[in-house]
Amino acid sequence: MSIFTYDLTWILLLPVLGALAIYVVPKKWSEWSKWVALAFSAATFVLSLYIFFRILNVHGITGFGDLNNLADQVKLPWINFNAGSVHFTVQYFLGVDGLSLPMVVLNALLTMLAVIGGWNKKRFKDYLALILLLEAGVMGVFMALDIFFFFLMWEVELAPMFILIGVWGSDAIKHGVPGRIYSAWKFLLYTFFGSVFMLAGFILLYFTMGSSDMQYLSHHLIGGTTTILGIGISLQLLTFLLVFMAFAVKIPMFPFHTWLPDAHTDAPTEVSVLLAGVLLKMGAYGLIRFCFTLFPGGLGQFAGWLAVIAVINILYGAAICLVQKDMKKLIAYSSVSHMGIILLGVAAAAGAGNGMFQGALAGGDQAFRQVALTGATLQMFSHGIITGMLFFCVGVVYDLAHTREIAVFGGIAKRMPMLGTLFTFAAMASLGLPGLAGFVAEYMVFTSSFRVWTIPTILAVFTMILTAGYLLWMIKRVFFGPFNQKWDWMPDVSRRELIPLLALAGLVVFVGVYPAPLIDMISSSITPIIHTAVTAMK
Amino acid sequence: MSFKPSDLYLLAPEISVMLLALVVMAVDLFTKKRIVIAAISLVGLIVPAAFTIAQAITFSGTKTAFFGMLVVDQYSLFFQVIFLIIAAVIVLASYDYIGKYVHADGEFYALLLFSVVGMMFMASTGELITIYIALELTSFPLYVMAGLIRSDTKSSEAAVKYVLLGAMSSAILLYGFALLYGLTGTTDLQGLAQTFKGFSNGNLMVIVADVLIIAGFGFKISAVPFHMWAPDIYEGAPTPATAFFSVGSKAAGFAALIRVLIYGGLWQVDLVPLVVVLSIVAALTMTLGNFVAAVQTNIKRMMAYSSIAQAGYILVGVVGTLSMAPKSPAAAATGIAAVLFFILVYVVTNLGAFSGIIALANLTGGEKIDDFRGLWKRAPLLSVGTALCLLSLAGIPPVAGFFSKVFIFTAAWQLGQQWLVVVALLNSIVSIVYYGRVIKVMFFDEPQKEGRLVTSMSLATSITLASASLLVLTVIVQLVLNAANPAAFHLFASLTGR
């Protein structure tokens, strides 16, 4: 079967096989199933790197192509159902370009680290198998280029996440039920609510345009208007709003963000890492890949609102961080704030601007949009590694102390100097210290969006002071200051726990010091998207 | 048209199941070992399966024999495969339950096989009286199976209710058939189709016959308002028998209903009242099934209402096909293809879900939804398998149930039944509530007792097979469609000159 000769198929298949292989290991040697899980997640990671280097060798760093010139793809017919006059078709269409490949590699890396992190969980077989299934679903989301296949993959990720939070989550009582159950349901219902709208949008798109192929749809943008309840609305805006609903919940965008703090506080450490690291990125990726590419007109009309909501995300997320008592909840809200920067970047790339810098725009219009969108994509990657690292750090503390309340700690850097250093390092990266990964993306977004959305950008930039405030204040209260004798027994971070932290720290420094390859790679794939969008908006 | 010995080959699947049933009965006289009888039944099913598959591969078009009484086409073969799957899975799933509660091993398996013969005939006859006889051959073993737990009054009550209501529905159906005969002077479905070509609309007798036939088959497929029997009998009967009713009886009912309505050309006269009646029945069936299922506490009753709701979705596809049939048979056939796909997936799903319920009854003796509490901690395989089946019933991607809903709703939408599709979509949302509740109870609630539950080998096999096929079906959707499309087409072929 030719389908198995494509390496992208194996990216999708390896984690699934790994999940099955875990259960094949006989009971006597059940410890070995951990190594099986690690082997399969490592194989997926190696394969994703192999794809990266193979393309790099042939085409160079700017040769990762775009939607219509995919560097690597597989496209086979899957379903062809003839219903009356229409043909309902779904393709098995996977592809990677400079936009999706970094996400694929990030997902493979974080899953591998999560397997290492979840080494000593109770019922580790089920736990690791579900993490691998989750990886497969997310891989599918990042690679699928047929709208219905994408939708299927979007749903595949739901079930493992639901069970991971619901079974291994924390038992702290929330609204009368254990928190893990409350949060798992909240996650499920919010995501499901969003994806129903996305399905409606895709069906509308499919039956208007007659194709589910992303390449076709990017050449033939949906147009025309329709009337709903007597109000005329352009199909561009309508389909954009429907599809964006699912992404907005996932990102999460204000006011659909309330599931995130709950899910984060109740999820086990590794699941939080994956949730912040890759699952939120599915929303941002979808926004760029689908909304920006297919509905530039609709997005353009919405850009002003998007900029306002982005600032609310940034400001509100940061402000609420200041009053958090729980470390994980604080990082969760900081995610809301940082994901707002991605939204701001997208709004800048799509927006018409406020006329203040019209001169500057006229000359380098496309360039500014390009930088904004590249910055937003870069922010996806750097937020993934930085927040992943922060959650791993909190996980170490929580596993030892069984509490995450900031107030009960104090001066524990005395007992855990290594963790204190790494935690401080991750916090510095998160608040955007130059030289580390967070700074590059934020700088790119802010400098370019300033010309388009001046006031929102000024507000957002000043919020960075708050970011520094809440992160440093947390570090101070937990790791420094007067030592709380209660924690005298705490050992430092173990060698196994150190592996993910050091791996991510290395990556943070690399992206911070030498972001050029990543920027080139992303930027070359962004160019055509911006080009189509600018043409469509004029 | 005359009898040829080679016609017997067309009958080979039915004959071999019948012989198998006789063998099972005979062997039961000499041995009381359950394993022997079950093994013979299971292995013996390979023979009819081989015949059916051989016919499916080698035949094309429609073959008739015995003066039109037997019609072998892709449609009948598609259903025969479904019935054989049902028989095999029920044999597997019932093994422990029969030993524990029923104590009538030979009888159970022989009755099961006889009933399957009847079902196979229901899909493969082209003549009204044969359909009626096949229906009775299907039903009588079912009545006995419902009452097989002799020590349980609930089971006996179920059997009596089933007999009485079943007899009444048969009478209604027969009345409808009699009217058709009176109108046309023939009982041959092809003859009916030819005669009806010359009829003009506004014929009251045809409408009455339509309604009576829908009522008669409505009982078999448990469509509202002929559904009252289902919950009581599902609850009272031995669970493997319930599983068998919920898939076999329903699939066979649909097989015959579609055969009569379309192959028999009933849609050619007075289509509007027929469509109106059927769409009202479909809407009521979905809505009542889903809303009442949501408040059940007994899992078997919940599944009974869920199976009523699922029948409603299937009817949506049937209505879509009927309404389009005069304009474009080719387009209308797509509705039947979607229906066939839906029935296959429904059968596999329900068999899996019921295997889970049987396993639970064997292990804990309870059939309340609350008895599933924390099952995930005590029997992980059982709970994952059951959960997959429930997700498929709810139509959540990526399980195959999602595609069956997508196909049937797309088809019905395209065939001009938009309002029914909207009703069906709203119903699908309601259904998530009660299927989701069972999943929630299984995975998140604390178990009442500790300790691992060990599912027996045969049940573990049937659950694993069913739930794995649901995922496999997702991948090979196209293969099933490739089988369902010609099957649907052949139904119209005789009227449109192939």
PDB file of C-alpha atoms in Angstrom, chain A residues 108-252:
ATOM      1  CA  ALA A 108       7.127  15.492  19.041  1.00  0.00           C
ATOM      2  CA  LEU A 109       9.675  16.987  21.424  1.00  0.00           C
ATOM      3  CA  LEU A 110       7.226  17.935  24.159  1.00  0.00           C
ATOM      4  CA  THR A 111       5.511  14.551  23.995  1.00  0.00           C
ATOM      5  CA  MET A 112       8.834  12.806  24.398  1.00  0.00           C
ATOM      6  CA  LEU A 113       9.647  14.999  27.389  1.00  0.00           C
ATOM      7  CA  ALA A 114       6.167  14.398  28.786  1.00  0.00           C
ATOM      8  CA  VAL A 115       6.756  10.649  28.615  1.00  0.00           C
ATOM      9  CA  ILE A 116       9.931  11.138  30.621  1.00  0.00           C
ATOM     10  CA  GLY A 117       8.070  13.371  33.042  1.00  0.00           C
ATOM     11  CA  GLY A 118       5.234  10.896  33.530  1.00  0.00           C
ATOM     12  CA  TRP A 119       7.598   8.007  34.272  1.00  0.00           C
ATOM     13  CA  ASN A 120       6.344   7.275  37.775  1.00  0.00           C
ATOM     14  CA  LYS A 121       2.626   7.976  37.421  1.00  0.00           C
ATOM     15  CA  LYS A 122       0.154   5.497  38.844  1.00  0.00           C
ATOM     16  CA  ARG A 123      -1.404   3.363  36.100  1.00  0.00           C
ATOM     17  CA  PHE A 124       1.429   4.505  33.879  1.00  0.00           C
ATOM     18  CA  LYS A 125       0.450   2.186  31.021  1.00  0.00           C
ATOM     19  CA  ASP A 126      -2.860   3.932  30.397  1.00  0.00           C
ATOM     20  CA  TYR A 127      -1.301   7.311  31.063  1.00  0.00           C
ATOM     21  CA  LEU A 128       1.495   6.932  28.530  1.00  0.00           C
ATOM     22  CA  ALA A 129      -0.784   5.353  25.932  1.00  0.00           C
ATOM     23  CA  LEU A 130      -3.187   8.280  26.169  1.00  0.00           C
ATOM     24  CA  ILE A 131      -0.348  10.783  25.880  1.00  0.00           C
ATOM     25  CA  LEU A 132       0.783   9.057  22.685  1.00  0.00           C
ATOM     26  CA  LEU A 133      -2.761   9.077  21.281  1.00  0.00           C
ATOM     27  CA  LEU A 134      -2.960  12.763  22.110  1.00  0.00           C
ATOM     28  CA  GLU A 135       0.270  13.295  20.199  1.00  0.00           C
ATOM     29  CA  ALA A 136      -1.173  11.537  17.142  1.00  0.00           C
ATOM     30  CA  GLY A 137      -4.283  13.717  17.203  1.00  0.00           C
ATOM     31  CA  VAL A 138      -2.286  16.942  17.501  1.00  0.00           C
ATOM     32  CA  MET A 139       0.067  15.833  14.734  1.00  0.00           C
ATOM     33  CA  GLY A 140      -2.967  15.318  12.544  1.00  0.00           C
ATOM     34  CA  VAL A 141      -4.217  18.822  13.293  1.00  0.00           C
ATOM     35  CA  PHE A 142      -0.891  20.387  12.354  1.00  0.00           C
ATOM     36  CA  MET A 143      -0.530  18.399   9.139  1.00  0.00           C
ATOM     37  CA  ALA A 144      -4.065  17.952   7.767  1.00  0.00           C
ATOM     38  CA  LEU A 145      -4.840  20.128   4.756  1.00  0.00           C
ATOM     39  CA  ASP A 146      -8.304  18.887   3.941  1.00  0.00           C
ATOM     40  CA  ILE A 147     -10.896  20.753   5.959  1.00  0.00           C
ATOM     41  CA  PHE A 148     -12.888  17.667   6.952  1.00  0.00           C
ATOM     42  CA  PHE A 149      -9.821  15.616   7.710  1.00  0.00           C
ATOM     43  CA  PHE A 150      -8.632  18.525   9.825  1.00  0.00           C
ATOM     44  CA  PHE A 151     -11.949  18.569  11.653  1.00  0.00           C
ATOM     45  CA  LEU A 152     -11.695  14.844  12.396  1.00  0.00           C
ATOM     46  CA  MET A 153      -8.214  15.267  13.792  1.00  0.00           C
ATOM     47  CA  TRP A 154      -9.380  18.251  15.809  1.00  0.00           C
ATOM     48  CA  GLU A 155     -11.870  15.940  17.507  1.00  0.00           C
ATOM     49  CA  VAL A 156      -9.441  13.033  17.925  1.00  0.00           C
ATOM     50  CA  GLU A 157      -7.418  15.063  20.380  1.00  0.00           C
ATOM     51  CA  LEU A 158     -10.460  15.661  22.608  1.00  0.00           C
ATOM     52  CA  ALA A 159     -11.000  12.187  24.031  1.00  0.00           C
ATOM     53  CA  PRO A 160      -7.484  11.471  25.350  1.00  0.00           C
ATOM     54  CA  MET A 161      -7.256  14.950  26.888  1.00  0.00           C
ATOM     55  CA  PHE A 162     -10.645  14.522  28.540  1.00  0.00           C
ATOM     56  CA  ILE A 163      -9.604  11.244  30.137  1.00  0.00           C
ATOM     57  CA  LEU A 164      -6.122  12.460  31.067  1.00  0.00           C
ATOM     58  CA  ILE A 165      -7.531  15.378  33.042  1.00  0.00           C
ATOM     59  CA  GLY A 166     -10.507  13.452  34.379  1.00  0.00           C
ATOM     60  CA  VAL A 167      -8.610  10.442  35.700  1.00  0.00           C
ATOM     61  CA  TRP A 168      -5.173  11.719  36.689  1.00  0.00           C
ATOM     62  CA  GLY A 169      -6.201  15.237  37.662  1.00  0.00           C
ATOM     63  CA  SER A 170      -6.294  16.718  41.137  1.00  0.00           C
ATOM     64  CA  ASP A 171      -8.987  15.783  43.620  1.00  0.00           C
ATOM     65  CA  ALA A 172      -9.436  19.229  45.150  1.00  0.00           C
ATOM     66  CA  ILE A 173     -13.164  19.880  45.394  1.00  0.00           C
ATOM     67  CA  LYS A 174     -14.528  22.449  42.955  1.00  0.00           C
ATOM     68  CA  HIS A 175     -18.233  23.342  42.844  1.00  0.00           C
ATOM     69  CA  GLY A 176     -19.107  20.177  44.754  1.00  0.00           C
ATOM     70  CA  VAL A 177     -17.261  17.697  42.541  1.00  0.00           C
ATOM     71  CA  PRO A 178     -13.619  16.691  42.352  1.00  0.00           C
ATOM     72  CA  GLY A 179     -11.731  19.321  40.354  1.00  0.00           C
ATOM     73  CA  ARG A 180     -10.475  16.840  37.768  1.00  0.00           C
ATOM     74  CA  ILE A 181     -14.066  15.962  36.797  1.00  0.00           C
ATOM     75  CA  TYR A 182     -15.262  19.545  36.791  1.00  0.00           C
ATOM     76  CA  SER A 183     -12.350  20.682  34.648  1.00  0.00           C
ATOM     77  CA  ALA A 184     -12.460  17.752  32.256  1.00  0.00           C
ATOM     78  CA  TRP A 185     -16.109  18.409  31.532  1.00  0.00           C
ATOM     79  CA  LYS A 186     -15.539  22.122  31.212  1.00  0.00           C
ATOM     80  CA  PHE A 187     -12.731  21.473  28.746  1.00  0.00           C
ATOM     81  CA  LEU A 188     -14.883  19.047  26.771  1.00  0.00           C
ATOM     82  CA  LEU A 189     -17.965  21.245  26.634  1.00  0.00           C
ATOM     83  CA  TYR A 190     -16.094  24.426  25.682  1.00  0.00           C
ATOM     84  CA  THR A 191     -14.107  22.713  22.955  1.00  0.00           C
ATOM     85  CA  PHE A 192     -17.132  20.876  21.678  1.00  0.00           C
ATOM     86  CA  PHE A 193     -19.154  24.079  21.632  1.00  0.00           C
ATOM     87  CA  GLY A 194     -16.485  25.678  19.469  1.00  0.00           C
ATOM     88  CA  SER A 195     -16.055  22.776  17.107  1.00  0.00           C
ATOM     89  CA  VAL A 196     -19.766  22.576  16.334  1.00  0.00           C
ATOM     90  CA  PHE A 197     -19.476  26.084  14.882  1.00  0.00           C
ATOM     91  CA  MET A 198     -16.349  25.097  13.013  1.00  0.00           C
ATOM     92  CA  LEU A 199     -18.123  22.117  11.470  1.00  0.00           C
ATOM     93  CA  ALA A 200     -21.006  24.372  10.442  1.00  0.00           C
ATOM     94  CA  GLY A 201     -18.506  26.790   8.880  1.00  0.00           C
ATOM     95  CA  PHE A 202     -16.699  24.026   7.026  1.00  0.00           C
ATOM     96  CA  ILE A 203     -19.946  22.557   5.731  1.00  0.00           C
ATOM     97  CA  LEU A 204     -21.036  25.990   4.521  1.00  0.00           C
ATOM     98  CA  LEU A 205     -17.650  26.454   2.885  1.00  0.00           C
ATOM     99  CA  TYR A 206     -17.731  23.007   1.329  1.00  0.00           C
ATOM    100  CA  PHE A 207     -21.181  23.289  -0.139  1.00  0.00           C
ATOM    101  CA  THR A 208     -20.544  26.797  -1.425  1.00  0.00           C
ATOM    102  CA  MET A 209     -17.200  26.042  -3.025  1.00  0.00           C
ATOM    103  CA  GLY A 210     -17.569  22.326  -3.742  1.00  0.00           C
ATOM    104  CA  SER A 211     -14.181  21.301  -2.468  1.00  0.00           C
ATOM    105  CA  SER A 212     -12.592  20.453   0.841  1.00  0.00           C
ATOM    106  CA  ASP A 213      -9.056  20.780  -0.478  1.00  0.00           C
ATOM    107  CA  MET A 214      -7.105  23.610   1.171  1.00  0.00           C
ATOM    108  CA  GLN A 215      -5.066  24.250  -1.951  1.00  0.00           C
ATOM    109  CA  TYR A 216      -8.159  24.648  -4.078  1.00  0.00           C
ATOM    110  CA  LEU A 217      -9.848  26.801  -1.466  1.00  0.00           C
ATOM    111  CA  SER A 218      -6.842  29.092  -1.147  1.00  0.00           C
ATOM    112  CA  HIS A 219      -7.041  29.817  -4.871  1.00  0.00           C
ATOM    113  CA  HIS A 220     -10.813  30.176  -4.887  1.00  0.00           C
ATOM    114  CA  LEU A 221     -11.717  32.293  -1.899  1.00  0.00           C
ATOM    115  CA  ILE A 222     -15.314  32.132  -0.801  1.00  0.00           C
ATOM    116  CA  GLY A 223     -17.261  35.233  -1.769  1.00  0.00           C
ATOM    117  CA  GLY A 224     -20.733  36.676  -2.072  1.00  0.00           C
ATOM    118  CA  THR A 225     -23.239  37.559   0.602  1.00  0.00           C
ATOM    119  CA  THR A 226     -26.096  35.870   2.326  1.00  0.00           C
ATOM    120  CA  THR A 227     -28.972  37.022   4.499  1.00  0.00           C
ATOM    121  CA  ILE A 228     -29.600  35.708   7.975  1.00  0.00           C
ATOM    122  CA  LEU A 229     -32.706  36.936   9.802  1.00  0.00           C
ATOM    123  CA  GLY A 230     -32.888  39.872   7.483  1.00  0.00           C
ATOM    124  CA  ILE A 231     -29.305  41.010   8.030  1.00  0.00           C
ATOM    125  CA  GLY A 232     -26.988  40.847   5.029  1.00  0.00           C
ATOM    126  CA  ILE A 233     -23.556  39.449   5.798  1.00  0.00           C
ATOM    127  CA  SER A 234     -20.682  38.583   3.490  1.00  0.00           C
ATOM    128  CA  LEU A 235     -19.922  34.885   3.306  1.00  0.00           C
ATOM    129  CA  GLN A 236     -16.267  35.670   4.005  1.00  0.00           C
ATOM    130  CA  LEU A 237     -17.143  37.168   7.370  1.00  0.00           C
ATOM    131  CA  LEU A 238     -19.751  34.535   8.209  1.00  0.00           C
ATOM    132  CA  THR A 239     -17.544  31.515   7.528  1.00  0.00           C
ATOM    133  CA  PHE A 240     -14.648  33.256   9.248  1.00  0.00           C
ATOM    134  CA  LEU A 241     -16.687  33.829  12.393  1.00  0.00           C
ATOM    135  CA  LEU A 242     -18.001  30.261  12.430  1.00  0.00           C
ATOM    136  CA  VAL A 243     -14.614  28.643  11.950  1.00  0.00           C
ATOM    137  CA  PHE A 244     -12.841  31.108  14.207  1.00  0.00           C
ATOM    138  CA  MET A 245     -15.165  30.180  17.065  1.00  0.00           C
ATOM    139  CA  ALA A 246     -13.391  26.838  17.539  1.00  0.00           C
ATOM    140  CA  PHE A 247      -9.969  28.469  17.381  1.00  0.00           C
ATOM    141  CA  ALA A 248     -10.995  31.265  19.740  1.00  0.00           C
ATOM    142  CA  VAL A 249     -11.996  28.728  22.375  1.00  0.00           C
ATOM    143  CA  LYS A 250      -8.759  26.848  21.921  1.00  0.00           C
ATOM    144  CA  ILE A 251      -6.376  29.821  21.923  1.00  0.00           C
ATOM    145  CA  PRO A 252      -8.134  30.776  24.369  1.00  0.00           C
TER     146      PRO A 252
END
